PDB file of C-alpha atoms in Angstrom:
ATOM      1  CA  UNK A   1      11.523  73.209 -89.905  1.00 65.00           C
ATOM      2  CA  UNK A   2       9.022  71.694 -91.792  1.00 71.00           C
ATOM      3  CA  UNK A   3      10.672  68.230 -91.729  1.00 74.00           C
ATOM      4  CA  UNK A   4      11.561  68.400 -88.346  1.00 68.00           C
ATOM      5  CA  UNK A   5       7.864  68.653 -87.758  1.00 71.00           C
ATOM      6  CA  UNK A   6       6.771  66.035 -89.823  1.00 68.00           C
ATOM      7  CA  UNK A   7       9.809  63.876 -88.014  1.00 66.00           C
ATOM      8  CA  UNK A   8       8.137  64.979 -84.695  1.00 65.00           C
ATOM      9  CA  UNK A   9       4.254  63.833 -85.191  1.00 66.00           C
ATOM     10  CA  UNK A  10       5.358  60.439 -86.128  1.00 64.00           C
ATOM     11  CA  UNK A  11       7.373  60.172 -83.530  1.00 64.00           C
ATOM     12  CA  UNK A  12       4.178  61.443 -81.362  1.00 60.00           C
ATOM     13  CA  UNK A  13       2.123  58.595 -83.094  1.00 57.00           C
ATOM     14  CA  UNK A  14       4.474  55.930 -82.581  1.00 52.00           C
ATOM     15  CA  UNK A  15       3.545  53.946 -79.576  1.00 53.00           C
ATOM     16  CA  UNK A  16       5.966  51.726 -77.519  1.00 51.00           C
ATOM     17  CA  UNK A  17       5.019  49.374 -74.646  1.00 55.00           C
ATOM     18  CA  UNK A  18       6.527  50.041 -71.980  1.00 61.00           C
ATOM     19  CA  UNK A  19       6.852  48.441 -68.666  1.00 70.00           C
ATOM     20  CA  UNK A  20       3.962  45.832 -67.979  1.00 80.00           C
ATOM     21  CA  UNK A  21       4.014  43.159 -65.435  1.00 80.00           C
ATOM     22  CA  UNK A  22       7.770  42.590 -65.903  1.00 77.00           C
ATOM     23  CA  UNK A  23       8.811  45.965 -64.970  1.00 83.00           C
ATOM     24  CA  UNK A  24       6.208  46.560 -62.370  1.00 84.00           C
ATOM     25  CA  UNK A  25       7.486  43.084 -61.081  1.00 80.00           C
ATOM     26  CA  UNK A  26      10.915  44.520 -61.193  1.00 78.00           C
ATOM     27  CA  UNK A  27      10.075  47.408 -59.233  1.00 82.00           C
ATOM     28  CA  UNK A  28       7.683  45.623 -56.353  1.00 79.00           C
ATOM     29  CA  UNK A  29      11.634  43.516 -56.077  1.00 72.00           C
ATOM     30  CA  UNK A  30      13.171  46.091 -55.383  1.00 73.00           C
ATOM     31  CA  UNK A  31      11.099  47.663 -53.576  1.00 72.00           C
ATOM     32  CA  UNK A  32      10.458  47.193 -49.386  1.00 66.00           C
ATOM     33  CA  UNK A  33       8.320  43.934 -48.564  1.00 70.00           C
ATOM     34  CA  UNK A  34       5.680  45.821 -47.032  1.00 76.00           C
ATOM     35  CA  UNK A  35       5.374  48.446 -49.753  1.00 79.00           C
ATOM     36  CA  UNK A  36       5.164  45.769 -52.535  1.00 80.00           C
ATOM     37  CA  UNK A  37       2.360  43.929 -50.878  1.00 82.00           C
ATOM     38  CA  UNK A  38       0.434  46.849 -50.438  1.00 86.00           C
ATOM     39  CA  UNK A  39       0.579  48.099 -54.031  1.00 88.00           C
ATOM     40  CA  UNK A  40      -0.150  44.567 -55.197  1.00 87.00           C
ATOM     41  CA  UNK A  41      -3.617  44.343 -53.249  1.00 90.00           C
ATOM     42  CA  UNK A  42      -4.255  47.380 -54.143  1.00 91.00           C
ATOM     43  CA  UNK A  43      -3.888  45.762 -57.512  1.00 90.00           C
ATOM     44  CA  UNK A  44      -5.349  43.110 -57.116  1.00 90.00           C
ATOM     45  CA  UNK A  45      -8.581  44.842 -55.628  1.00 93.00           C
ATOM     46  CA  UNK A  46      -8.901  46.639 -59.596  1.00 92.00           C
ATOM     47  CA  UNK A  47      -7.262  43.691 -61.717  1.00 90.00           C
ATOM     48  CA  UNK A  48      -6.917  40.153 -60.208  1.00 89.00           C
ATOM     49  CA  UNK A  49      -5.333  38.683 -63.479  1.00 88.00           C
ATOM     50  CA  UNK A  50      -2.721  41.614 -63.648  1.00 88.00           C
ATOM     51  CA  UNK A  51      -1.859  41.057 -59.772  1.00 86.00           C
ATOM     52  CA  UNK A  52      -1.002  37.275 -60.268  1.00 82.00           C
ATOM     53  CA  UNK A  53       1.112  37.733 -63.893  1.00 83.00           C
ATOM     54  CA  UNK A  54       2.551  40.122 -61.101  1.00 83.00           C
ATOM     55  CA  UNK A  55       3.531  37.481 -58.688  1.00 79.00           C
ATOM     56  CA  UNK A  56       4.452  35.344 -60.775  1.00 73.00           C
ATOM     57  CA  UNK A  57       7.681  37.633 -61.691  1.00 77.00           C
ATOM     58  CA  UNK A  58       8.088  38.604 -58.533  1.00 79.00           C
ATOM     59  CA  UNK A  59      11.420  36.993 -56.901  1.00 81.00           C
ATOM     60  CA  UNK A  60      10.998  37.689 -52.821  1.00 82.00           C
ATOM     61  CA  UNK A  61      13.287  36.858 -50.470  1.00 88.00           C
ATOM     62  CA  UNK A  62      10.986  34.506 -49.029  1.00 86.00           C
ATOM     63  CA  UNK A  63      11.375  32.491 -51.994  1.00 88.00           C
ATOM     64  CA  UNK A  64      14.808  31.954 -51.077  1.00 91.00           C
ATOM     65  CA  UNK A  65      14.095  29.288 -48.827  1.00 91.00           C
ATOM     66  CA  UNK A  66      12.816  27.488 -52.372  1.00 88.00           C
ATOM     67  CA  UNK A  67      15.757  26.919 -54.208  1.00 92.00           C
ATOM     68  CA  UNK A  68      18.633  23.951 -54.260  1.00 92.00           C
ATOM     69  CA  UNK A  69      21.231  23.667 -51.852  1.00 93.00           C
ATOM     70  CA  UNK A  70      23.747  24.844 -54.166  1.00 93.00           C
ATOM     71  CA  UNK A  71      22.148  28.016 -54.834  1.00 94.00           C
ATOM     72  CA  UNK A  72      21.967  28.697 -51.708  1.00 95.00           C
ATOM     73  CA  UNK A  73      26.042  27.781 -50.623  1.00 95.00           C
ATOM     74  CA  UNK A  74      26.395  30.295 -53.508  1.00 96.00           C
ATOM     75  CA  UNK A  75      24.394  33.006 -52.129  1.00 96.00           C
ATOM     76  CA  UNK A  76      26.086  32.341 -48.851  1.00 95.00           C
ATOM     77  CA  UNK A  77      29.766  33.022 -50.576  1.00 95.00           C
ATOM     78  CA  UNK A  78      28.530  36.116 -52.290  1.00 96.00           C
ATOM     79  CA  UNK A  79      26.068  38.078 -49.631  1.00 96.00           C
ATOM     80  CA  UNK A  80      27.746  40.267 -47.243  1.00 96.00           C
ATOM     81  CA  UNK A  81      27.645  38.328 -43.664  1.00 94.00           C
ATOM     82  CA  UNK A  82      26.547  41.680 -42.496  1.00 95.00           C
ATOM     83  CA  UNK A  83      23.467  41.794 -45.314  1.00 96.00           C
ATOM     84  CA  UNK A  84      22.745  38.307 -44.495  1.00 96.00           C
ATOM     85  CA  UNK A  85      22.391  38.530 -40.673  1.00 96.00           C
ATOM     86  CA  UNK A  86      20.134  41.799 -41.125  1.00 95.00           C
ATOM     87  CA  UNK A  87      18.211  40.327 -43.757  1.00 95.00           C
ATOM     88  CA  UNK A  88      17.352  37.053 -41.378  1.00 95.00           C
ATOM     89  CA  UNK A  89      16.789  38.821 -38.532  1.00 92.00           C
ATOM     90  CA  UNK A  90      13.017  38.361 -39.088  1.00 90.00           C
ATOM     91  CA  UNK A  91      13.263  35.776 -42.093  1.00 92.00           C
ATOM     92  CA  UNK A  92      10.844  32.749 -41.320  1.00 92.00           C
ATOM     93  CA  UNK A  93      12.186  29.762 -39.640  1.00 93.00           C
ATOM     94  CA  UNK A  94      12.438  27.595 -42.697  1.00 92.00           C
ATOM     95  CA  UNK A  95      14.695  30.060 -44.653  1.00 94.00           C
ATOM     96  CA  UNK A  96      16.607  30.736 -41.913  1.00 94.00           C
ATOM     97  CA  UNK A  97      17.311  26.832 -41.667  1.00 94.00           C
ATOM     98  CA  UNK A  98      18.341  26.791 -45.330  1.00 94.00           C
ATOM     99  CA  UNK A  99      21.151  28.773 -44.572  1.00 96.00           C
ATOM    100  CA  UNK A 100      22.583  27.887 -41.405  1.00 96.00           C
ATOM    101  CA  UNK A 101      21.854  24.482 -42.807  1.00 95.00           C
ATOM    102  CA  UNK A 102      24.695  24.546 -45.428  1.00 94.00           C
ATOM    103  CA  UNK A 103      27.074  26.135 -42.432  1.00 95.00           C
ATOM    104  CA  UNK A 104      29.898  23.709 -40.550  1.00 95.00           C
ATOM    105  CA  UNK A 105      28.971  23.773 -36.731  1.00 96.00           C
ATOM    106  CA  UNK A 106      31.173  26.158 -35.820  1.00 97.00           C
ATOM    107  CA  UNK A 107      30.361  28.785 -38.377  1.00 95.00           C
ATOM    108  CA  UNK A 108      26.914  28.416 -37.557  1.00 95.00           C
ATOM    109  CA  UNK A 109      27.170  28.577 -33.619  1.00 96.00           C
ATOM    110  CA  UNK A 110      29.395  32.309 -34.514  1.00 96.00           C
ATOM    111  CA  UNK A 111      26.734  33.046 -37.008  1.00 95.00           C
ATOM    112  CA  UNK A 112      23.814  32.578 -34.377  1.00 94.00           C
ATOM    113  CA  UNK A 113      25.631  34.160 -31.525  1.00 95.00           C
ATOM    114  CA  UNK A 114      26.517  37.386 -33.983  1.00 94.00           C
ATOM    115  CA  UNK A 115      22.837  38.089 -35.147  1.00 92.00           C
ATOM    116  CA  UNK A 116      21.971  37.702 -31.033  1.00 92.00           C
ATOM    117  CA  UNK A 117      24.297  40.394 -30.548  1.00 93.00           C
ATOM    118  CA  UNK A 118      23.247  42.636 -32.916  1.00 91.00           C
ATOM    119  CA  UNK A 119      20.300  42.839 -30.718  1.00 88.00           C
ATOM    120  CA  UNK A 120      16.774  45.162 -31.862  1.00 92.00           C
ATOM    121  CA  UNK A 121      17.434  46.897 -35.206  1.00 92.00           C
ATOM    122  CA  UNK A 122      15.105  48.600 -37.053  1.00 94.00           C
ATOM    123  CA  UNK A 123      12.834  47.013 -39.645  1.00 92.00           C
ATOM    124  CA  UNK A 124      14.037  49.556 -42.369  1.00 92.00           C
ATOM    125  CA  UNK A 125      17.237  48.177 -41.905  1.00 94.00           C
ATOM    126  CA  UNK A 126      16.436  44.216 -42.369  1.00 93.00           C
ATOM    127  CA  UNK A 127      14.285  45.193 -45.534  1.00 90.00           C
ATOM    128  CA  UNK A 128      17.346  47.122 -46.789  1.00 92.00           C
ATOM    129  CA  UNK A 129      19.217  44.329 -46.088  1.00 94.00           C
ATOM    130  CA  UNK A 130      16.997  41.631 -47.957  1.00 92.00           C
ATOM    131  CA  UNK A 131      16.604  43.573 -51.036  1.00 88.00           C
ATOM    132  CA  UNK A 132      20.483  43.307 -51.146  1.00 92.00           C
ATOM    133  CA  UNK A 133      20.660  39.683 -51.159  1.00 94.00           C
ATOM    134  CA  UNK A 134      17.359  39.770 -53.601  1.00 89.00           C
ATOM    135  CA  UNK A 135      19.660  41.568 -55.904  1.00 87.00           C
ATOM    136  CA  UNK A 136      22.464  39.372 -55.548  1.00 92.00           C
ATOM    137  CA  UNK A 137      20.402  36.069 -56.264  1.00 91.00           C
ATOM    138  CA  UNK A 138      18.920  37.717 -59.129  1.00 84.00           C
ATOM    139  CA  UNK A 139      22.470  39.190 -60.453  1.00 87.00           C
ATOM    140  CA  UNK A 140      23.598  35.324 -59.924  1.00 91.00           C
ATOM    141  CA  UNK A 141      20.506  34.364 -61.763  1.00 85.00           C
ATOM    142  CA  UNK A 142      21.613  36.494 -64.576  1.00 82.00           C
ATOM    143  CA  UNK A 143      24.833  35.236 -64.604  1.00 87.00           C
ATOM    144  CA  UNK A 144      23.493  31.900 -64.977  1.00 87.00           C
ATOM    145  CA  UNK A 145      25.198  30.807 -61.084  1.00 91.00           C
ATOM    146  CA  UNK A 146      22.554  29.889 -59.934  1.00 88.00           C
ATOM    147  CA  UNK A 147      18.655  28.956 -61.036  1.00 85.00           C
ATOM    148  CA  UNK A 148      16.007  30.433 -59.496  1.00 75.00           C
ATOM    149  CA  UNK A 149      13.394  28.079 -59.590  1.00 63.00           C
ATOM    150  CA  UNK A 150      11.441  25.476 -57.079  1.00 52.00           C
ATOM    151  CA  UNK A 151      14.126  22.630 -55.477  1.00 47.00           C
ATOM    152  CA  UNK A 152      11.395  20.743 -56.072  1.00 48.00           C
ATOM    153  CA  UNK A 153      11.702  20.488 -59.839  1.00 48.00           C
ATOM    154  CA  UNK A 154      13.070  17.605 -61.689  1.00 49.00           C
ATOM    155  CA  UNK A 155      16.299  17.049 -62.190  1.00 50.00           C
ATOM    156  CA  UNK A 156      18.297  15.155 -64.838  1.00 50.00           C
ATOM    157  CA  UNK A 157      22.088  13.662 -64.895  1.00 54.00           C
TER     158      UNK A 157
END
């Protein structure tokens, strides 16, 4: 018993990270939008360097609307049409774009006409919906698919 003691205060003493920005960032992802930004003003408000390390992890499904064409034809095959339609319900007009964008004409027009449909749904729902297709880009990422990163960056042949 006495070595199981000993064993157990320097186990007590031994300190691990863990978490930090990365995790927190992992959470705020998969958390709702609207609960995310809270938390991270309320951040912010105590520690303004924490809050942007933050950010900076942070994939949203805004940022979405940020990456290549090809990401996005991939996220297209992979989200459920369902998911998707939810998820741009109220996306900005730009993301929404990106997609329907990379559709032919007629899977567009059925796309649109579907999500008018659908009619009011509740904002639960669409926030449900886009952390879905969060964690498919970032399950693509991971699989090296595609690269989350700004369209915008160079590019070399």
């Amino acid at each position: 018993s006495a070595v199981l003691e000993s064993k157990l205060e320097s186990l007590a003493s031994y300190k691990v990270e863990v978490g930090g920005p990365r995790a927190v960032a992992d959470i705020f992802n998969r958390l709702g939008a609207k609960a995310s930004k809270e938390t991270l003003a309320k951040i912010e408000e105590r520690d303004e360097e924490m809050s942007n390390l933050i950010k900076e992890m942070m994939f949203t499904f805004e940022d979405i609307a940020k990456l290549d064409k090809g990401a996005i034809a991939e996220i297209l095959k992979t989200v459920e049409k369902q998911d998707l339609m939810l998820g741009l319900k109220s996306a900005p007009d730009d993301l929404k774009q990106r997609f329907l964008s990379i559709m032919s004409e007629r899977a567009r027009e059925a796309f649109e006409e579907e999500m008018q449909f659908m009619g009011a749904v509740k904002m639960k729902e669409v926030e449900g919906a886009q952390r879905k297709i969060v964690e498919v880009v970032n399950g693509l990422a991971e699989a090296g698919t595609i690269q989350l990163g700004s369209s915008s960056e160079e590019m070399v042949e």
